[in-house]
PDB file of N, CA and C in Angstrom:
ATOM      1  N   UNK A 278     -12.603 -31.294  41.242  1.00 34.00           N
ATOM      2  CA  UNK A 278     -13.958 -30.764  41.286  1.00 34.00           C
ATOM      3  C   UNK A 278     -14.779 -31.544  42.312  1.00 34.00           C
ATOM      4  N   UNK A 279     -15.699 -30.870  42.983  1.00 40.00           N
ATOM      5  CA  UNK A 279     -16.506 -31.488  44.020  1.00 40.00           C
ATOM      6  C   UNK A 279     -17.975 -31.278  43.684  1.00 40.00           C
ATOM      7  N   UNK A 280     -18.781 -32.334  43.878  1.00 38.00           N
ATOM      8  CA  UNK A 280     -20.216 -32.233  43.666  1.00 38.00           C
ATOM      9  C   UNK A 280     -20.896 -32.993  44.783  1.00 38.00           C
ATOM     10  N   UNK A 281     -21.830 -32.348  45.453  1.00 40.00           N
ATOM     11  CA  UNK A 281     -22.498 -32.975  46.588  1.00 40.00           C
ATOM     12  C   UNK A 281     -23.501 -34.036  46.156  1.00 40.00           C
ATOM     13  N   UNK A 282     -23.830 -34.118  44.882  1.00 39.00           N
ATOM     14  CA  UNK A 282     -24.791 -35.100  44.423  1.00 39.00           C
ATOM     15  C   UNK A 282     -26.212 -34.578  44.392  1.00 39.00           C
ATOM     16  N   UNK A 283     -26.474 -33.481  45.113  1.00 39.00           N
ATOM     17  CA  UNK A 283     -27.833 -32.932  45.095  1.00 39.00           C
ATOM     18  C   UNK A 283     -27.928 -31.705  44.196  1.00 39.00           C
ATOM     19  N   UNK A 284     -26.846 -31.389  43.491  1.00 37.00           N
ATOM     20  CA  UNK A 284     -26.856 -30.282  42.564  1.00 37.00           C
ATOM     21  C   UNK A 284     -26.713 -28.923  43.202  1.00 37.00           C
ATOM     22  N   UNK A 285     -26.479 -28.846  44.511  1.00 37.00           N
ATOM     23  CA  UNK A 285     -26.432 -27.560  45.177  1.00 37.00           C
ATOM     24  C   UNK A 285     -25.027 -27.019  45.378  1.00 37.00           C
ATOM     25  N   UNK A 286     -24.013 -27.877  45.345  1.00 37.00           N
ATOM     26  CA  UNK A 286     -22.669 -27.427  45.666  1.00 37.00           C
ATOM     27  C   UNK A 286     -21.685 -28.001  44.667  1.00 37.00           C
ATOM     28  N   UNK A 287     -20.769 -27.172  44.220  1.00 36.00           N
ATOM     29  CA  UNK A 287     -19.691 -27.692  43.410  1.00 36.00           C
ATOM     30  C   UNK A 287     -18.462 -26.819  43.586  1.00 36.00           C
ATOM     31  N   UNK A 288     -17.307 -27.405  43.389  1.00 36.00           N
ATOM     32  CA  UNK A 288     -16.059 -26.692  43.522  1.00 36.00           C
ATOM     33  C   UNK A 288     -15.415 -26.621  42.151  1.00 36.00           C
ATOM     34  N   UNK A 289     -15.177 -25.416  41.683  1.00 34.00           N
ATOM     35  CA  UNK A 289     -14.613 -25.270  40.358  1.00 34.00           C
ATOM     36  C   UNK A 289     -13.097 -25.368  40.360  1.00 34.00           C
ATOM     37  N   UNK A 290     -12.463 -25.099  41.500  1.00 34.00           N
ATOM     38  CA  UNK A 290     -11.005 -25.157  41.612  1.00 34.00           C
ATOM     39  C   UNK A 290     -10.323 -24.070  40.811  1.00 34.00           C
ATOM     40  N   UNK A 291      -9.077 -23.802  41.132  1.00 31.00           N
ATOM     41  CA  UNK A 291      -8.210 -22.880  40.393  1.00 31.00           C
ATOM     42  C   UNK A 291      -8.849 -21.541  40.051  1.00 31.00           C
ATOM     43  N   UNK A 292      -9.328 -20.836  41.067  1.00 31.00           N
ATOM     44  CA  UNK A 292      -9.865 -19.487  40.854  1.00 31.00           C
ATOM     45  C   UNK A 292      -8.714 -18.527  40.586  1.00 31.00           C
ATOM     46  N   UNK A 293      -8.997 -17.467  39.860  1.00 29.00           N
ATOM     47  CA  UNK A 293      -7.972 -16.450  39.621  1.00 29.00           C
ATOM     48  C   UNK A 293      -8.450 -15.123  40.174  1.00 29.00           C
ATOM     49  N   UNK A 294      -7.526 -14.256  40.494  1.00 30.00           N
ATOM     50  CA  UNK A 294      -7.858 -12.915  40.955  1.00 30.00           C
ATOM     51  C   UNK A 294      -8.556 -12.865  42.291  1.00 30.00           C
ATOM     52  N   UNK A 295      -8.179 -13.716  43.229  1.00 32.00           N
ATOM     53  CA  UNK A 295      -8.813 -13.733  44.537  1.00 32.00           C
ATOM     54  C   UNK A 295      -8.307 -12.553  45.355  1.00 32.00           C
ATOM     55  N   UNK A 296      -9.210 -11.697  45.800  1.00 35.00           N
ATOM     56  CA  UNK A 296      -8.869 -10.573  46.673  1.00 35.00           C
ATOM     57  C   UNK A 296      -9.324 -10.936  48.066  1.00 35.00           C
ATOM     58  N   UNK A 297      -8.443 -11.529  48.847  1.00 37.00           N
ATOM     59  CA  UNK A 297      -8.834 -12.125  50.116  1.00 37.00           C
ATOM     60  C   UNK A 297      -8.980 -11.163  51.260  1.00 37.00           C
ATOM     61  N   UNK A 298      -9.852 -11.523  52.206  1.00 37.00           N
ATOM     62  CA  UNK A 298     -10.008 -10.785  53.434  1.00 37.00           C
ATOM     63  C   UNK A 298      -8.970 -11.274  54.438  1.00 37.00           C
ATOM     64  N   UNK A 299      -8.553 -12.512  54.330  1.00 46.00           N
ATOM     65  CA  UNK A 299      -7.543 -13.067  55.215  1.00 46.00           C
ATOM     66  C   UNK A 299      -6.239 -13.148  54.429  1.00 46.00           C
ATOM     67  N   UNK A 300      -5.227 -12.420  54.870  1.00 48.00           N
ATOM     68  CA  UNK A 300      -3.958 -12.315  54.148  1.00 48.00           C
ATOM     69  C   UNK A 300      -3.332 -13.659  53.850  1.00 48.00           C
ATOM     70  N   UNK A 301      -3.320 -14.535  54.835  1.00 62.00           N
ATOM     71  CA  UNK A 301      -2.604 -15.800  54.682  1.00 62.00           C
ATOM     72  C   UNK A 301      -3.272 -16.747  53.694  1.00 62.00           C
ATOM     73  N   UNK A 302      -4.587 -16.847  53.734  1.00 72.00           N
ATOM     74  CA  UNK A 302      -5.306 -17.802  52.885  1.00 72.00           C
ATOM     75  C   UNK A 302      -6.129 -17.132  51.788  1.00 72.00           C
ATOM     76  N   UNK A 303      -6.136 -15.821  51.740  1.00 82.00           N
ATOM     77  CA  UNK A 303      -6.947 -15.101  50.749  1.00 82.00           C
ATOM     78  C   UNK A 303      -8.395 -15.580  50.809  1.00 82.00           C
ATOM     79  N   UNK A 304      -8.905 -15.750  52.042  1.00 85.00           N
ATOM     80  CA  UNK A 304     -10.242 -16.271  52.278  1.00 85.00           C
ATOM     81  C   UNK A 304     -11.268 -15.172  52.042  1.00 85.00           C
ATOM     82  N   UNK A 305     -12.210 -15.424  51.139  1.00 86.00           N
ATOM     83  CA  UNK A 305     -13.238 -14.440  50.842  1.00 86.00           C
ATOM     84  C   UNK A 305     -14.556 -15.147  50.546  1.00 86.00           C
ATOM     85  N   UNK A 306     -15.629 -14.635  51.137  1.00 86.00           N
ATOM     86  CA  UNK A 306     -16.982 -15.118  50.871  1.00 86.00           C
ATOM     87  C   UNK A 306     -17.750 -13.950  50.270  1.00 86.00           C
ATOM     88  N   UNK A 307     -18.353 -14.153  49.114  1.00 81.00           N
ATOM     89  CA  UNK A 307     -19.075 -13.062  48.468  1.00 81.00           C
ATOM     90  C   UNK A 307     -20.234 -13.610  47.651  1.00 81.00           C
ATOM     91  N   UNK A 308     -21.316 -12.871  47.501  1.00 80.00           N
ATOM     92  CA  UNK A 308     -21.615 -11.668  48.280  1.00 80.00           C
ATOM     93  C   UNK A 308     -21.986 -12.046  49.701  1.00 80.00           C
ATOM     94  N   UNK A 309     -21.831 -11.128  50.654  1.00 77.00           N
ATOM     95  CA  UNK A 309     -22.181 -11.436  52.041  1.00 77.00           C
ATOM     96  C   UNK A 309     -23.694 -11.407  52.246  1.00 77.00           C
ATOM     97  N   UNK A 310     -24.409 -10.744  51.355  1.00 82.00           N
ATOM     98  CA  UNK A 310     -25.876 -10.822  51.307  1.00 82.00           C
ATOM     99  C   UNK A 310     -26.209 -11.445  49.955  1.00 82.00           C
ATOM    100  N   UNK A 311     -26.683 -12.685  49.994  1.00 83.00           N
ATOM    101  CA  UNK A 311     -26.894 -13.447  48.759  1.00 83.00           C
ATOM    102  C   UNK A 311     -28.364 -13.778  48.571  1.00 83.00           C
ATOM    103  N   UNK A 312     -28.743 -13.970  47.326  1.00 79.00           N
ATOM    104  CA  UNK A 312     -30.106 -14.400  47.031  1.00 79.00           C
ATOM    105  C   UNK A 312     -30.132 -15.822  46.474  1.00 79.00           C
ATOM    106  N   UNK A 313     -29.130 -16.212  45.709  1.00 80.00           N
ATOM    107  CA  UNK A 313     -29.170 -17.546  45.119  1.00 80.00           C
ATOM    108  C   UNK A 313     -27.827 -18.266  45.115  1.00 80.00           C
ATOM    109  N   UNK A 314     -26.729 -17.529  45.272  1.00 86.00           N
ATOM    110  CA  UNK A 314     -25.425 -18.166  45.135  1.00 86.00           C
ATOM    111  C   UNK A 314     -24.379 -17.479  45.995  1.00 86.00           C
ATOM    112  N   UNK A 315     -23.523 -18.280  46.628  1.00 86.00           N
ATOM    113  CA  UNK A 315     -22.377 -17.786  47.393  1.00 86.00           C
ATOM    114  C   UNK A 315     -21.104 -18.287  46.745  1.00 86.00           C
ATOM    115  N   UNK A 316     -20.087 -17.466  46.741  1.00 91.00           N
ATOM    116  CA  UNK A 316     -18.775 -17.862  46.254  1.00 91.00           C
ATOM    117  C   UNK A 316     -17.809 -17.823  47.425  1.00 91.00           C
ATOM    118  N   UNK A 317     -17.001 -18.859  47.556  1.00 92.00           N
ATOM    119  CA  UNK A 317     -15.984 -18.930  48.593  1.00 92.00           C
ATOM    120  C   UNK A 317     -14.657 -19.140  47.890  1.00 92.00           C
ATOM    121  N   UNK A 318     -13.755 -18.171  48.047  1.00 93.00           N
ATOM    122  CA  UNK A 318     -12.448 -18.253  47.411  1.00 93.00           C
ATOM    123  C   UNK A 318     -11.365 -18.327  48.469  1.00 93.00           C
ATOM    124  N   UNK A 319     -10.364 -19.131  48.213  1.00 93.00           N
ATOM    125  CA  UNK A 319      -9.242 -19.240  49.142  1.00 93.00           C
ATOM    126  C   UNK A 319      -8.045 -19.810  48.412  1.00 93.00           C
ATOM    127  N   UNK A 320      -6.874 -19.611  49.002  1.00 93.00           N
ATOM    128  CA  UNK A 320      -5.619 -20.055  48.413  1.00 93.00           C
ATOM    129  C   UNK A 320      -4.854 -20.853  49.465  1.00 93.00           C
ATOM    130  N   UNK A 321      -4.537 -22.098  49.165  1.00 93.00           N
ATOM    131  CA  UNK A 321      -3.805 -22.952  50.092  1.00 93.00           C
ATOM    132  C   UNK A 321      -2.317 -22.945  49.749  1.00 93.00           C
ATOM    133  N   UNK A 322      -1.493 -22.739  50.763  1.00 91.00           N
ATOM    134  CA  UNK A 322      -0.049 -22.765  50.543  1.00 91.00           C
ATOM    135  C   UNK A 322       0.503 -24.184  50.515  1.00 91.00           C
ATOM    136  N   UNK A 323      -0.253 -25.123  51.105  1.00 94.00           N
ATOM    137  CA  UNK A 323       0.144 -26.534  51.081  1.00 94.00           C
ATOM    138  C   UNK A 323      -1.087 -27.392  50.814  1.00 94.00           C
ATOM    139  N   UNK A 324      -0.892 -28.609  50.341  1.00 96.00           N
ATOM    140  CA  UNK A 324      -1.982 -29.568  50.205  1.00 96.00           C
ATOM    141  C   UNK A 324      -2.425 -29.967  51.606  1.00 96.00           C
ATOM    142  N   UNK A 325      -3.740 -29.932  51.874  1.00 96.00           N
ATOM    143  CA  UNK A 325      -4.241 -30.228  53.219  1.00 96.00           C
ATOM    144  C   UNK A 325      -5.733 -30.534  53.188  1.00 96.00           C
ATOM    145  N   UNK A 326      -6.237 -31.154  54.275  1.00 97.00           N
ATOM    146  CA  UNK A 326      -7.683 -31.375  54.371  1.00 97.00           C
ATOM    147  C   UNK A 326      -8.403 -30.040  54.598  1.00 97.00           C
ATOM    148  N   UNK A 327      -9.552 -29.883  53.942  1.00 96.00           N
ATOM    149  CA  UNK A 327     -10.359 -28.662  54.058  1.00 96.00           C
ATOM    150  C   UNK A 327     -11.805 -29.084  54.289  1.00 96.00           C
ATOM    151  N   UNK A 328     -12.444 -28.441  55.262  1.00 96.00           N
ATOM    152  CA  UNK A 328     -13.877 -28.649  55.475  1.00 96.00           C
ATOM    153  C   UNK A 328     -14.548 -27.287  55.489  1.00 96.00           C
ATOM    154  N   UNK A 329     -15.554 -27.120  54.639  1.00 95.00           N
ATOM    155  CA  UNK A 329     -16.333 -25.883  54.609  1.00 95.00           C
ATOM    156  C   UNK A 329     -17.770 -26.246  54.949  1.00 95.00           C
ATOM    157  N   UNK A 330     -18.292 -25.593  56.005  1.00 93.00           N
ATOM    158  CA  UNK A 330     -19.618 -25.922  56.520  1.00 93.00           C
ATOM    159  C   UNK A 330     -20.442 -24.667  56.747  1.00 93.00           C
ATOM    160  N   UNK A 331     -21.749 -24.863  56.814  1.00 91.00           N
ATOM    161  CA  UNK A 331     -22.707 -23.802  57.123  1.00 91.00           C
ATOM    162  C   UNK A 331     -23.270 -24.078  58.515  1.00 91.00           C
ATOM    163  N   UNK A 332     -23.284 -23.041  59.367  1.00 94.00           N
ATOM    164  CA  UNK A 332     -23.828 -23.116  60.717  1.00 94.00           C
ATOM    165  C   UNK A 332     -24.912 -22.065  60.883  1.00 94.00           C
ATOM    166  N   UNK A 333     -25.890 -22.354  61.777  1.00 91.00           N
ATOM    167  CA  UNK A 333     -26.825 -21.293  62.142  1.00 91.00           C
ATOM    168  C   UNK A 333     -26.158 -20.442  63.221  1.00 91.00           C
ATOM    169  N   UNK A 334     -26.787 -19.326  63.588  1.00 91.00           N
ATOM    170  CA  UNK A 334     -26.159 -18.421  64.552  1.00 91.00           C
ATOM    171  C   UNK A 334     -26.074 -19.010  65.954  1.00 91.00           C
ATOM    172  N   UNK A 335     -26.797 -20.098  66.223  1.00 93.00           N
ATOM    173  CA  UNK A 335     -26.701 -20.788  67.508  1.00 93.00           C
ATOM    174  C   UNK A 335     -25.536 -21.781  67.522  1.00 93.00           C
ATOM    175  N   UNK A 336     -24.857 -21.926  66.382  1.00 93.00           N
ATOM    176  CA  UNK A 336     -23.700 -22.813  66.321  1.00 93.00           C
ATOM    177  C   UNK A 336     -23.989 -24.232  65.878  1.00 93.00           C
ATOM    178  N   UNK A 337     -25.217 -24.506  65.421  1.00 94.00           N
ATOM    179  CA  UNK A 337     -25.554 -25.845  64.934  1.00 94.00           C
ATOM    180  C   UNK A 337     -25.113 -25.997  63.482  1.00 94.00           C
ATOM    181  N   UNK A 338     -24.403 -27.086  63.188  1.00 95.00           N
ATOM    182  CA  UNK A 338     -23.967 -27.348  61.820  1.00 95.00           C
ATOM    183  C   UNK A 338     -25.168 -27.766  60.989  1.00 95.00           C
ATOM    184  N   UNK A 339     -25.406 -27.049  59.884  1.00 91.00           N
ATOM    185  CA  UNK A 339     -26.539 -27.325  59.015  1.00 91.00           C
ATOM    186  C   UNK A 339     -26.153 -28.150  57.793  1.00 91.00           C
ATOM    187  N   UNK A 340     -24.941 -27.915  57.286  1.00 89.00           N
ATOM    188  CA  UNK A 340     -24.549 -28.573  56.050  1.00 89.00           C
ATOM    189  C   UNK A 340     -23.032 -28.543  55.896  1.00 89.00           C
ATOM    190  N   UNK A 341     -22.487 -29.609  55.350  1.00 92.00           N
ATOM    191  CA  UNK A 341     -21.078 -29.638  54.971  1.00 92.00           C
ATOM    192  C   UNK A 341     -21.018 -29.459  53.459  1.00 92.00           C
ATOM    193  N   UNK A 342     -20.397 -28.372  53.029  1.00 89.00           N
ATOM    194  CA  UNK A 342     -20.313 -28.057  51.606  1.00 89.00           C
ATOM    195  C   UNK A 342     -19.155 -28.778  50.940  1.00 89.00           C
ATOM    196  N   UNK A 343     -18.071 -28.941  51.684  1.00 92.00           N
ATOM    197  CA  UNK A 343     -16.871 -29.549  51.126  1.00 92.00           C
ATOM    198  C   UNK A 343     -16.085 -30.186  52.254  1.00 92.00           C
ATOM    199  N   UNK A 344     -15.655 -31.423  52.044  1.00 96.00           N
ATOM    200  CA  UNK A 344     -14.790 -32.095  53.015  1.00 96.00           C
ATOM    201  C   UNK A 344     -13.886 -33.032  52.233  1.00 96.00           C
ATOM    202  N   UNK A 345     -12.696 -32.521  51.908  1.00 95.00           N
ATOM    203  CA  UNK A 345     -11.742 -33.330  51.167  1.00 95.00           C
ATOM    204  C   UNK A 345     -10.360 -32.710  51.245  1.00 95.00           C
ATOM    205  N   UNK A 346      -9.384 -33.461  50.836  1.00 97.00           N
ATOM    206  CA  UNK A 346      -8.007 -32.989  50.786  1.00 97.00           C
ATOM    207  C   UNK A 346      -7.825 -32.240  49.465  1.00 97.00           C
ATOM    208  N   UNK A 347      -7.414 -30.975  49.569  1.00 95.00           N
ATOM    209  CA  UNK A 347      -7.244 -30.148  48.388  1.00 95.00           C
ATOM    210  C   UNK A 347      -5.773 -29.834  48.159  1.00 95.00           C
ATOM    211  N   UNK A 348      -5.393 -29.748  46.906  1.00 96.00           N
ATOM    212  CA  UNK A 348      -4.027 -29.399  46.534  1.00 96.00           C
ATOM    213  C   UNK A 348      -3.750 -27.938  46.836  1.00 96.00           C
ATOM    214  N   UNK A 349      -2.484 -27.621  47.012  1.00 95.00           N
ATOM    215  CA  UNK A 349      -2.120 -26.215  47.225  1.00 95.00           C
ATOM    216  C   UNK A 349      -2.510 -25.411  45.995  1.00 95.00           C
ATOM    217  N   UNK A 350      -2.738 -24.119  46.217  1.00 94.00           N
ATOM    218  CA  UNK A 350      -3.130 -23.236  45.132  1.00 94.00           C
ATOM    219  C   UNK A 350      -4.496 -22.628  45.370  1.00 94.00           C
ATOM    220  N   UNK A 351      -4.986 -21.848  44.412  1.00 95.00           N
ATOM    221  CA  UNK A 351      -6.269 -21.161  44.545  1.00 95.00           C
ATOM    222  C   UNK A 351      -7.455 -22.093  44.267  1.00 95.00           C
ATOM    223  N   UNK A 352      -8.547 -21.846  44.987  1.00 94.00           N
ATOM    224  CA  UNK A 352      -9.774 -22.634  44.835  1.00 94.00           C
ATOM    225  C   UNK A 352     -10.972 -21.705  44.930  1.00 94.00           C
ATOM    226  N   UNK A 353     -12.083 -22.107  44.310  1.00 91.00           N
ATOM    227  CA  UNK A 353     -13.332 -21.361  44.374  1.00 91.00           C
ATOM    228  C   UNK A 353     -14.480 -22.345  44.520  1.00 91.00           C
ATOM    229  N   UNK A 354     -15.232 -22.200  45.601  1.00 87.00           N
ATOM    230  CA  UNK A 354     -16.399 -23.037  45.852  1.00 87.00           C
ATOM    231  C   UNK A 354     -17.629 -22.201  45.567  1.00 87.00           C
ATOM    232  N   UNK A 355     -18.573 -22.754  44.827  1.00 88.00           N
ATOM    233  CA  UNK A 355     -19.824 -22.063  44.523  1.00 88.00           C
ATOM    234  C   UNK A 355     -20.953 -22.822  45.205  1.00 88.00           C
ATOM    235  N   UNK A 356     -21.713 -22.126  46.045  1.00 83.00           N
ATOM    236  CA  UNK A 356     -22.813 -22.726  46.788  1.00 83.00           C
ATOM    237  C   UNK A 356     -24.114 -22.104  46.304  1.00 83.00           C
ATOM    238  N   UNK A 357     -24.954 -22.899  45.668  1.00 83.00           N
ATOM    239  CA  UNK A 357     -26.269 -22.446  45.219  1.00 83.00           C
ATOM    240  C   UNK A 357     -27.242 -22.593  46.379  1.00 83.00           C
ATOM    241  N   UNK A 358     -27.713 -21.476  46.909  1.00 79.00           N
ATOM    242  CA  UNK A 358     -28.532 -21.500  48.117  1.00 79.00           C
ATOM    243  C   UNK A 358     -29.953 -21.975  47.880  1.00 79.00           C
ATOM    244  N   UNK A 359     -30.508 -21.746  46.687  1.00 71.00           N
ATOM    245  CA  UNK A 359     -31.885 -22.151  46.436  1.00 71.00           C
ATOM    246  C   UNK A 359     -32.814 -21.589  47.497  1.00 71.00           C
ATOM    247  N   UNK A 360     -33.798 -22.352  47.914  1.00 71.00           N
ATOM    248  CA  UNK A 360     -34.728 -21.894  48.958  1.00 71.00           C
ATOM    249  C   UNK A 360     -34.423 -22.527  50.308  1.00 71.00           C
ATOM    250  N   UNK A 361     -33.392 -23.357  50.377  1.00 70.00           N
ATOM    251  CA  UNK A 361     -33.076 -24.102  51.593  1.00 70.00           C
ATOM    252  C   UNK A 361     -32.833 -23.196  52.795  1.00 70.00           C
ATOM    253  N   UNK A 362     -32.086 -22.109  52.627  1.00 75.00           N
ATOM    254  CA  UNK A 362     -31.729 -21.227  53.735  1.00 75.00           C
ATOM    255  C   UNK A 362     -32.290 -19.824  53.564  1.00 75.00           C
ATOM    256  N   UNK A 363     -33.368 -19.690  52.820  1.00 80.00           N
ATOM    257  CA  UNK A 363     -33.946 -18.385  52.519  1.00 80.00           C
ATOM    258  C   UNK A 363     -34.255 -17.607  53.802  1.00 80.00           C
ATOM    259  N   UNK A 364     -33.977 -16.297  53.774  1.00 85.00           N
ATOM    260  CA  UNK A 364     -34.223 -15.388  54.896  1.00 85.00           C
ATOM    261  C   UNK A 364     -33.510 -15.833  56.175  1.00 85.00           C
ATOM    262  N   UNK A 365     -32.221 -16.135  56.043  1.00 87.00           N
ATOM    263  CA  UNK A 365     -31.439 -16.616  57.176  1.00 87.00           C
ATOM    264  C   UNK A 365     -30.133 -15.853  57.327  1.00 87.00           C
ATOM    265  N   UNK A 366     -29.699 -15.730  58.567  1.00 91.00           N
ATOM    266  CA  UNK A 366     -28.349 -15.267  58.875  1.00 91.00           C
ATOM    267  C   UNK A 366     -27.576 -16.508  59.272  1.00 91.00           C
ATOM    268  N   UNK A 367     -26.468 -16.769  58.585  1.00 91.00           N
ATOM    269  CA  UNK A 367     -25.717 -18.002  58.784  1.00 91.00           C
ATOM    270  C   UNK A 367     -24.232 -17.708  58.927  1.00 91.00           C
ATOM    271  N   UNK A 368     -23.488 -18.702  59.360  1.00 92.00           N
ATOM    272  CA  UNK A 368     -22.037 -18.612  59.438  1.00 92.00           C
ATOM    273  C   UNK A 368     -21.441 -19.643  58.492  1.00 92.00           C
ATOM    274  N   UNK A 369     -20.510 -19.228  57.683  1.00 92.00           N
ATOM    275  CA  UNK A 369     -19.792 -20.134  56.810  1.00 92.00           C
ATOM    276  C   UNK A 369     -18.407 -20.312  57.418  1.00 92.00           C
ATOM    277  N   UNK A 370     -18.040 -21.563  57.700  1.00 94.00           N
ATOM    278  CA  UNK A 370     -16.779 -21.846  58.376  1.00 94.00           C
ATOM    279  C   UNK A 370     -15.890 -22.724  57.518  1.00 94.00           C
ATOM    280  N   UNK A 371     -14.616 -22.350  57.413  1.00 95.00           N
ATOM    281  CA  UNK A 371     -13.638 -23.157  56.708  1.00 95.00           C
ATOM    282  C   UNK A 371     -12.601 -23.636  57.719  1.00 95.00           C
ATOM    283  N   UNK A 372     -12.509 -24.970  57.882  1.00 95.00           N
ATOM    284  CA  UNK A 372     -11.532 -25.579  58.780  1.00 95.00           C
ATOM    285  C   UNK A 372     -10.360 -26.091  57.956  1.00 95.00           C
ATOM    286  N   UNK A 373      -9.173 -25.664  58.342  1.00 94.00           N
ATOM    287  CA  UNK A 373      -7.937 -26.123  57.720  1.00 94.00           C
ATOM    288  C   UNK A 373      -7.138 -26.887  58.763  1.00 94.00           C
ATOM    289  N   UNK A 374      -6.007 -27.430  58.379  1.00 91.00           N
ATOM    290  CA  UNK A 374      -5.216 -28.205  59.334  1.00 91.00           C
ATOM    291  C   UNK A 374      -4.694 -27.348  60.488  1.00 91.00           C
ATOM    292  N   UNK A 375      -4.516 -26.035  60.274  1.00 88.00           N
ATOM    293  CA  UNK A 375      -3.947 -25.188  61.316  1.00 88.00           C
ATOM    294  C   UNK A 375      -4.780 -23.967  61.675  1.00 88.00           C
ATOM    295  N   UNK A 376      -5.983 -23.830  61.108  1.00 90.00           N
ATOM    296  CA  UNK A 376      -6.754 -22.617  61.326  1.00 90.00           C
ATOM    297  C   UNK A 376      -8.228 -22.848  61.015  1.00 90.00           C
ATOM    298  N   UNK A 377      -9.085 -22.058  61.680  1.00 93.00           N
ATOM    299  CA  UNK A 377     -10.519 -22.055  61.388  1.00 93.00           C
ATOM    300  C   UNK A 377     -10.900 -20.621  61.035  1.00 93.00           C
ATOM    301  N   UNK A 378     -11.513 -20.433  59.868  1.00 91.00           N
ATOM    302  CA  UNK A 378     -11.931 -19.114  59.401  1.00 91.00           C
ATOM    303  C   UNK A 378     -13.453 -19.094  59.280  1.00 91.00           C
ATOM    304  N   UNK A 379     -14.084 -18.010  59.739  1.00 91.00           N
ATOM    305  CA  UNK A 379     -15.546 -17.928  59.736  1.00 91.00           C
ATOM    306  C   UNK A 379     -15.998 -16.582  59.190  1.00 91.00           C
ATOM    307  N   UNK A 380     -17.049 -16.614  58.385  1.00 90.00           N
ATOM    308  CA  UNK A 380     -17.666 -15.398  57.841  1.00 90.00           C
ATOM    309  C   UNK A 380     -19.178 -15.463  58.046  1.00 90.00           C
ATOM    310  N   UNK A 381     -19.770 -14.329  58.416  1.00 91.00           N
ATOM    311  CA  UNK A 381     -21.231 -14.225  58.532  1.00 91.00           C
ATOM    312  C   UNK A 381     -21.801 -13.957  57.147  1.00 91.00           C
ATOM    313  N   UNK A 382     -22.905 -14.645  56.818  1.00 90.00           N
ATOM    314  CA  UNK A 382     -23.579 -14.450  55.531  1.00 90.00           C
ATOM    315  C   UNK A 382     -25.084 -14.301  55.769  1.00 90.00           C
ATOM    316  N   UNK A 383     -25.725 -13.612  54.864  1.00 90.00           N
ATOM    317  CA  UNK A 383     -27.179 -13.417  54.923  1.00 90.00           C
ATOM    318  C   UNK A 383     -27.752 -13.942  53.615  1.00 90.00           C
ATOM    319  N   UNK A 384     -28.765 -14.801  53.721  1.00 88.00           N
ATOM    320  CA  UNK A 384     -29.459 -15.329  52.547  1.00 88.00           C
ATOM    321  C   UNK A 384     -30.835 -14.685  52.496  1.00 88.00           C
ATOM    322  N   UNK A 385     -31.139 -14.021  51.421  1.00 86.00           N
ATOM    323  CA  UNK A 385     -32.450 -13.359  51.261  1.00 86.00           C
ATOM    324  C   UNK A 385     -33.392 -14.224  50.455  1.00 86.00           C
TER     325      UNK A 385
END
């Protein structure tokens, strides 16, 4: 489990029923238009370092949600947006040892 210490981010681990947009990692961010919470689901085939970050559309890194070595298997990260990124179009990026996956998100 991961906690950023500010109460905004935590990783519940071991998600079930992930319907991924990316075949290899079952990477899914939902909802893509969020008001208070984002869910990021993915499945790792091997244990590896994972970094999940939020960027603005200009490519500036705003926040690191998760940066740690995760065990193989399914994972679910829950990001409580609060008012920090209200009315924003952002990019959520997941960096793995061999791939970078990015999804556009809208916070209302």
